[in-house]
mmCIF file of N, CA and C in Angstrom:
data_model
loop_
_atom_site.group_PDB
_atom_site.id
_atom_site.type_symbol
_atom_site.label_atom_id
_atom_site.label_comp_id
_atom_site.label_asym_id
_atom_site.label_seq_id
_atom_site.Cartn_x
_atom_site.Cartn_y
_atom_site.Cartn_z
ATOM 1 N N ALA A 1 40.272 57.217 131.304
ATOM 2 C CA ALA A 1 40.411 55.931 130.616
ATOM 3 C C ALA A 1 39.033 55.294 130.440
ATOM 4 N N ALA A 2 38.878 54.609 129.356
ATOM 5 C CA ALA A 2 37.608 53.938 129.073
ATOM 6 C C ALA A 2 37.444 52.759 130.019
ATOM 7 N N PRO A 3 36.195 52.473 130.414
ATOM 8 C CA PRO A 3 35.995 51.304 131.277
ATOM 9 C C PRO A 3 36.364 50.021 130.535
ATOM 10 N N MET A 4 36.900 49.061 131.290
ATOM 11 C CA MET A 4 37.312 47.798 130.675
ATOM 12 C C MET A 4 36.104 46.889 130.488
ATOM 13 N N ALA A 5 36.099 46.159 129.409
ATOM 14 C CA ALA A 5 35.035 45.188 129.167
ATOM 15 C C ALA A 5 35.158 44.066 130.191
ATOM 16 N N THR A 6 34.039 43.557 130.646
ATOM 17 C CA THR A 6 34.071 42.443 131.584
ATOM 18 C C THR A 6 33.512 41.208 130.900
ATOM 19 N N GLU A 7 34.031 40.075 131.281
ATOM 20 C CA GLU A 7 33.568 38.822 130.697
ATOM 21 C C GLU A 7 32.274 38.395 131.368
ATOM 22 N N GLU A 8 31.484 37.613 130.655
ATOM 23 C CA GLU A 8 30.199 37.159 131.176
ATOM 24 C C GLU A 8 30.401 35.956 132.091
ATOM 25 N N SER A 9 31.079 36.177 133.211
ATOM 26 C CA SER A 9 31.236 35.108 134.194
ATOM 27 C C SER A 9 31.111 35.718 135.578
ATOM 28 N N GLY A 10 30.794 34.888 136.541
ATOM 29 C CA GLY A 10 30.609 35.394 137.887
ATOM 30 C C GLY A 10 31.900 35.570 138.657
ATOM 31 N N MET A 11 33.024 35.221 138.059
ATOM 32 C CA MET A 11 34.283 35.250 138.792
ATOM 33 C C MET A 11 34.830 36.669 138.909
ATOM 34 N N ALA A 12 34.691 37.263 140.063
ATOM 35 C CA ALA A 12 35.257 38.574 140.393
ATOM 36 C C ALA A 12 34.925 39.631 139.348
ATOM 37 N N MET A 13 33.806 39.483 138.671
ATOM 38 C CA MET A 13 33.351 40.483 137.710
ATOM 39 C C MET A 13 34.410 40.829 136.662
ATOM 40 N N GLY A 14 35.148 39.841 136.200
ATOM 41 C CA GLY A 14 36.139 40.073 135.156
ATOM 42 C C GLY A 14 37.341 40.858 135.629
ATOM 43 N N ALA A 15 37.659 40.783 136.915
ATOM 44 C CA ALA A 15 38.783 41.535 137.463
ATOM 45 C C ALA A 15 40.089 41.115 136.803
ATOM 46 N N THR A 16 40.937 42.101 136.569
ATOM 47 C CA THR A 16 42.268 41.822 136.041
ATOM 48 C C THR A 16 43.285 42.694 136.771
ATOM 49 N N ALA A 17 44.548 42.379 136.595
ATOM 50 C CA ALA A 17 45.659 43.167 137.118
ATOM 51 C C ALA A 17 46.780 43.063 136.095
ATOM 52 N N MET A 18 47.887 43.713 136.360
ATOM 53 C CA MET A 18 49.026 43.679 135.444
ATOM 54 C C MET A 18 50.242 43.124 136.180
ATOM 55 N N VAL A 19 51.093 42.415 135.433
ATOM 56 C CA VAL A 19 52.397 42.020 135.957
ATOM 57 C C VAL A 19 53.458 42.536 134.995
ATOM 58 N N THR A 20 54.612 42.895 135.541
ATOM 59 C CA THR A 20 55.717 43.432 134.760
ATOM 60 C C THR A 20 56.959 42.584 135.000
ATOM 61 N N ALA A 21 57.574 42.107 133.913
ATOM 62 C CA ALA A 21 58.811 41.337 134.031
ATOM 63 C C ALA A 21 59.887 42.214 134.650
ATOM 64 N N ARG A 22 60.726 41.630 135.453
ATOM 65 C CA ARG A 22 61.773 42.382 136.157
ATOM 66 C C ARG A 22 62.935 42.696 135.208
ATOM 67 N N THR A 23 64.122 42.203 135.481
ATOM 68 C CA THR A 23 65.300 42.602 134.700
ATOM 69 C C THR A 23 65.634 41.652 133.562
ATOM 70 N N GLN A 24 64.845 40.613 133.386
ATOM 71 C CA GLN A 24 65.067 39.699 132.264
ATOM 72 C C GLN A 24 63.737 39.204 131.725
ATOM 73 N N ALA A 25 63.765 38.685 130.505
ATOM 74 C CA ALA A 25 62.545 38.149 129.892
ATOM 75 C C ALA A 25 62.027 36.978 130.723
ATOM 76 N N VAL A 26 60.710 36.819 130.720
ATOM 77 C CA VAL A 26 60.047 35.794 131.528
ATOM 78 C C VAL A 26 59.204 34.923 130.600
ATOM 79 N N ASN A 27 59.286 33.602 130.794
ATOM 80 C CA ASN A 27 58.497 32.678 129.984
ATOM 81 C C ASN A 27 57.041 32.636 130.425
ATOM 82 N N ILE A 28 56.156 32.479 129.452
ATOM 83 C CA ILE A 28 54.748 32.162 129.709
ATOM 84 C C ILE A 28 54.594 30.688 129.373
ATOM 85 N N ARG A 29 54.034 29.922 130.297
ATOM 86 C CA ARG A 29 53.946 28.462 130.146
ATOM 87 C C ARG A 29 52.507 28.006 129.942
ATOM 88 N N SER A 30 52.371 26.823 129.345
ATOM 89 C CA SER A 30 51.040 26.280 129.047
ATOM 90 C C SER A 30 50.308 25.816 130.301
ATOM 91 N N THR A 31 51.056 25.438 131.328
ATOM 92 C CA THR A 31 50.488 24.983 132.596
ATOM 93 C C THR A 31 51.222 25.694 133.738
ATOM 94 N N PRO A 32 50.634 25.766 134.936
ATOM 95 C CA PRO A 32 51.275 26.491 136.035
ATOM 96 C C PRO A 32 52.402 25.709 136.708
ATOM 97 N N ASP A 33 53.401 25.338 135.922
ATOM 98 C CA ASP A 33 54.605 24.684 136.438
ATOM 99 C C ASP A 33 55.719 24.804 135.397
ATOM 100 N N THR A 34 56.942 24.594 135.824
ATOM 101 C CA THR A 34 58.085 24.805 134.922
ATOM 102 C C THR A 34 58.241 23.688 133.895
ATOM 103 N N THR A 35 57.425 22.628 133.992
ATOM 104 C CA THR A 35 57.478 21.588 132.966
ATOM 105 C C THR A 35 56.521 21.882 131.816
ATOM 106 N N GLY A 36 55.637 22.867 131.993
ATOM 107 C CA GLY A 36 54.710 23.243 130.927
ATOM 108 C C GLY A 36 55.466 23.824 129.740
ATOM 109 N N SER A 37 54.982 23.569 128.544
ATOM 110 C CA SER A 37 55.665 24.090 127.359
ATOM 111 C C SER A 37 55.601 25.605 127.342
ATOM 112 N N ILE A 38 56.649 26.225 126.795
ATOM 113 C CA ILE A 38 56.717 27.682 126.696
ATOM 114 C C ILE A 38 55.837 28.124 125.530
ATOM 115 N N VAL A 39 54.849 28.964 125.841
ATOM 116 C CA VAL A 39 53.901 29.414 124.814
ATOM 117 C C VAL A 39 54.083 30.895 124.478
ATOM 118 N N GLY A 40 54.998 31.558 125.173
ATOM 119 C CA GLY A 40 55.272 32.962 124.913
ATOM 120 C C GLY A 40 56.256 33.482 125.926
ATOM 121 N N SER A 41 56.525 34.771 125.854
ATOM 122 C CA SER A 41 57.410 35.383 126.836
ATOM 123 C C SER A 41 57.057 36.855 126.985
ATOM 124 N N VAL A 42 57.536 37.429 128.065
ATOM 125 C CA VAL A 42 57.358 38.855 128.337
ATOM 126 C C VAL A 42 58.765 39.436 128.442
ATOM 127 N N ALA A 43 59.067 40.450 127.632
ATOM 128 C CA ALA A 43 60.393 41.071 127.648
ATOM 129 C C ALA A 43 60.633 41.790 128.971
ATOM 130 N N ALA A 44 61.889 41.917 129.367
ATOM 131 C CA ALA A 44 62.250 42.647 130.583
ATOM 132 C C ALA A 44 61.620 44.033 130.549
ATOM 133 N N GLY A 45 60.926 44.386 131.622
ATOM 134 C CA GLY A 45 60.300 45.690 131.728
ATOM 135 C C GLY A 45 58.942 45.803 131.069
ATOM 136 N N ALA A 46 58.522 44.772 130.332
ATOM 137 C CA ALA A 46 57.212 44.787 129.661
ATOM 138 C C ALA A 46 56.148 44.231 130.604
ATOM 139 N N SER A 47 54.894 44.548 130.298
ATOM 140 C CA SER A 47 53.782 44.121 131.155
ATOM 141 C C SER A 47 52.785 43.279 130.383
ATOM 142 N N VAL A 48 52.039 42.461 131.119
ATOM 143 C CA VAL A 48 50.987 41.627 130.546
ATOM 144 C C VAL A 48 49.839 41.577 131.554
ATOM 145 N N GLU A 49 48.619 41.435 131.037
ATOM 146 C CA GLU A 49 47.433 41.389 131.891
ATOM 147 C C GLU A 49 47.214 39.986 132.433
ATOM 148 N N ILE A 50 46.815 39.907 133.707
ATOM 149 C CA ILE A 50 46.499 38.629 134.348
ATOM 150 C C ILE A 50 45.073 38.676 134.888
ATOM 151 N N ASN A 51 44.464 37.474 135.042
ATOM 152 C CA ASN A 51 43.072 37.431 135.488
ATOM 153 C C ASN A 51 42.788 36.374 136.544
ATOM 154 N N GLY A 52 43.828 35.723 137.056
ATOM 155 C CA GLY A 52 43.614 34.707 138.082
ATOM 156 C C GLY A 52 44.933 34.195 138.611
ATOM 157 N N GLN A 53 44.851 33.253 139.542
ATOM 158 C CA GLN A 53 46.050 32.712 140.158
ATOM 159 C C GLN A 53 45.837 31.263 140.571
ATOM 160 N N ARG A 54 46.963 30.565 140.743
ATOM 161 C CA ARG A 54 46.938 29.185 141.233
ATOM 162 C C ARG A 54 48.280 28.910 141.902
ATOM 163 N N THR A 55 48.254 28.126 142.975
ATOM 164 C CA THR A 55 49.501 27.677 143.577
ATOM 165 C C THR A 55 49.941 26.425 142.837
ATOM 166 N N GLY A 56 51.135 26.478 142.260
ATOM 167 C CA GLY A 56 51.655 25.355 141.485
ATOM 168 C C GLY A 56 52.217 24.263 142.375
ATOM 169 N N ALA A 57 52.560 23.130 141.755
ATOM 170 C CA ALA A 57 53.153 22.011 142.475
ATOM 171 C C ALA A 57 54.477 22.412 143.118
ATOM 172 N N ASP A 58 55.115 23.461 142.581
ATOM 173 C CA ASP A 58 56.386 23.944 143.118
ATOM 174 C C ASP A 58 56.201 24.859 144.334
ATOM 175 N N GLY A 59 54.932 25.092 144.737
ATOM 176 C CA GLY A 59 54.656 25.935 145.878
ATOM 177 C C GLY A 59 54.609 27.423 145.553
ATOM 178 N N GLN A 60 54.897 27.790 144.318
ATOM 179 C CA GLN A 60 54.878 29.183 143.882
ATOM 180 C C GLN A 60 53.478 29.571 143.408
ATOM 181 N N ILE A 61 53.148 30.851 143.566
ATOM 182 C CA ILE A 61 51.920 31.377 142.962
ATOM 183 C C ILE A 61 52.201 31.573 141.477
ATOM 184 N N TRP A 62 51.285 31.106 140.644
ATOM 185 C CA TRP A 62 51.355 31.318 139.197
ATOM 186 C C TRP A 62 50.173 32.192 138.807
ATOM 187 N N TRP A 63 50.440 33.215 137.999
ATOM 188 C CA TRP A 63 49.377 34.113 137.521
ATOM 189 C C TRP A 63 48.857 33.607 136.187
ATOM 190 N N SER A 64 47.547 33.626 136.015
ATOM 191 C CA SER A 64 46.916 33.254 134.754
ATOM 192 C C SER A 64 46.940 34.472 133.830
ATOM 193 N N VAL A 65 47.626 34.330 132.686
ATOM 194 C CA VAL A 65 47.715 35.424 131.711
ATOM 195 C C VAL A 65 46.398 35.468 130.936
ATOM 196 N N THR A 66 45.797 36.653 130.847
ATOM 197 C CA THR A 66 44.483 36.812 130.221
ATOM 198 C C THR A 66 44.467 36.262 128.795
ATOM 199 N N SER A 67 45.548 36.468 128.047
ATOM 200 C CA SER A 67 45.606 36.013 126.656
ATOM 201 C C SER A 67 45.972 34.540 126.531
ATOM 202 N N GLY A 68 46.218 33.857 127.657
ATOM 203 C CA GLY A 68 46.520 32.431 127.656
ATOM 204 C C GLY A 68 47.873 32.137 128.268
ATOM 205 N N GLY A 69 47.942 31.085 129.061
ATOM 206 C CA GLY A 69 49.201 30.672 129.670
ATOM 207 C C GLY A 69 49.328 31.128 131.111
ATOM 208 N N TRP A 70 50.486 30.796 131.697
ATOM 209 C CA TRP A 70 50.756 31.044 133.116
ATOM 210 C C TRP A 70 52.149 31.630 133.270
ATOM 211 N N ILE A 71 52.301 32.518 134.272
ATOM 212 C CA ILE A 71 53.586 33.158 134.539
ATOM 213 C C ILE A 71 53.855 33.083 136.037
ATOM 214 N N ARG A 72 55.087 32.709 136.410
ATOM 215 C CA ARG A 72 55.400 32.496 137.824
ATOM 216 C C ARG A 72 55.579 33.826 138.545
ATOM 217 N N SER A 73 54.992 33.915 139.739
ATOM 218 C CA SER A 73 54.934 35.186 140.472
ATOM 219 C C SER A 73 56.293 35.715 140.900
ATOM 220 N N ASP A 74 57.276 34.825 141.098
ATOM 221 C CA ASP A 74 58.567 35.329 141.581
ATOM 222 C C ASP A 74 59.446 35.876 140.460
ATOM 223 N N THR A 75 58.892 35.976 139.239
ATOM 224 C CA THR A 75 59.655 36.514 138.109
ATOM 225 C C THR A 75 59.141 37.881 137.665
ATOM 226 N N VAL A 76 58.065 38.356 138.314
ATOM 227 C CA VAL A 76 57.408 39.594 137.891
ATOM 228 C C VAL A 76 57.030 40.443 139.105
ATOM 229 N N ASN A 77 56.748 41.704 138.849
ATOM 230 C CA ASN A 77 56.159 42.594 139.852
ATOM 231 C C ASN A 77 54.698 42.754 139.493
ATOM 232 N N GLU A 78 53.803 42.583 140.469
ATOM 233 C CA GLU A 78 52.385 42.667 140.172
ATOM 234 C C GLU A 78 51.797 43.990 140.626
ATOM 235 N N SER A 79 50.741 44.409 139.927
ATOM 236 C CA SER A 79 50.041 45.653 140.267
ATOM 237 C C SER A 79 49.096 45.406 141.436
ATOM 238 N N ASP A 80 48.581 46.515 141.993
ATOM 239 C CA ASP A 80 47.569 46.405 143.050
ATOM 240 C C ASP A 80 46.412 45.568 142.523
ATOM 241 N N GLY A 81 45.841 44.762 143.362
ATOM 242 C CA GLY A 81 44.693 43.961 142.977
ATOM 243 C C GLY A 81 45.032 42.535 142.574
ATOM 244 N N ALA A 82 46.300 42.267 142.270
ATOM 245 C CA ALA A 82 46.676 40.920 141.815
ATOM 246 C C ALA A 82 46.355 39.866 142.874
ATOM 247 N N ALA A 83 46.647 40.168 144.132
ATOM 248 C CA ALA A 83 46.431 39.181 145.207
ATOM 249 C C ALA A 83 44.955 38.859 145.384
ATOM 250 N N ASN A 84 44.062 39.732 144.897
ATOM 251 C CA ASN A 84 42.632 39.504 145.059
ATOM 252 C C ASN A 84 42.009 38.759 143.877
ATOM 253 N N LEU A 85 42.813 38.418 142.877
ATOM 254 C CA LEU A 85 42.266 37.711 141.711
ATOM 255 C C LEU A 85 41.824 36.313 142.108
ATOM 256 N N PRO A 86 40.827 35.760 141.400
ATOM 257 C CA PRO A 86 40.277 34.454 141.804
ATOM 258 C C PRO A 86 41.243 33.298 141.571
ATOM 259 N N GLN A 87 41.071 32.262 142.372
ATOM 260 C CA GLN A 87 41.783 30.997 142.153
ATOM 261 C C GLN A 87 41.226 30.358 140.890
ATOM 262 N N MET A 88 42.093 29.776 140.096
ATOM 263 C CA MET A 88 41.652 29.165 138.835
ATOM 264 C C MET A 88 42.095 27.712 138.784
#
């Protein structure tokens, strides 16, 4: 596989991971909470790249989607490396 491009920032050298929606479609939200507007979704069984994390007001870990938005951790399965992504 070709090496992945890294962004010009000091945060974890552009580290990313993947998350996969479980048995149903999952919303991508504008902010890391369930009151954020829905800006997209991930179909059941589909994957999306993430590049960071934040603990939301609901106490859940929210993953920062590389292409924009946030996805709640209890709705997806994450790849190795996700827990090491930077706080955002």
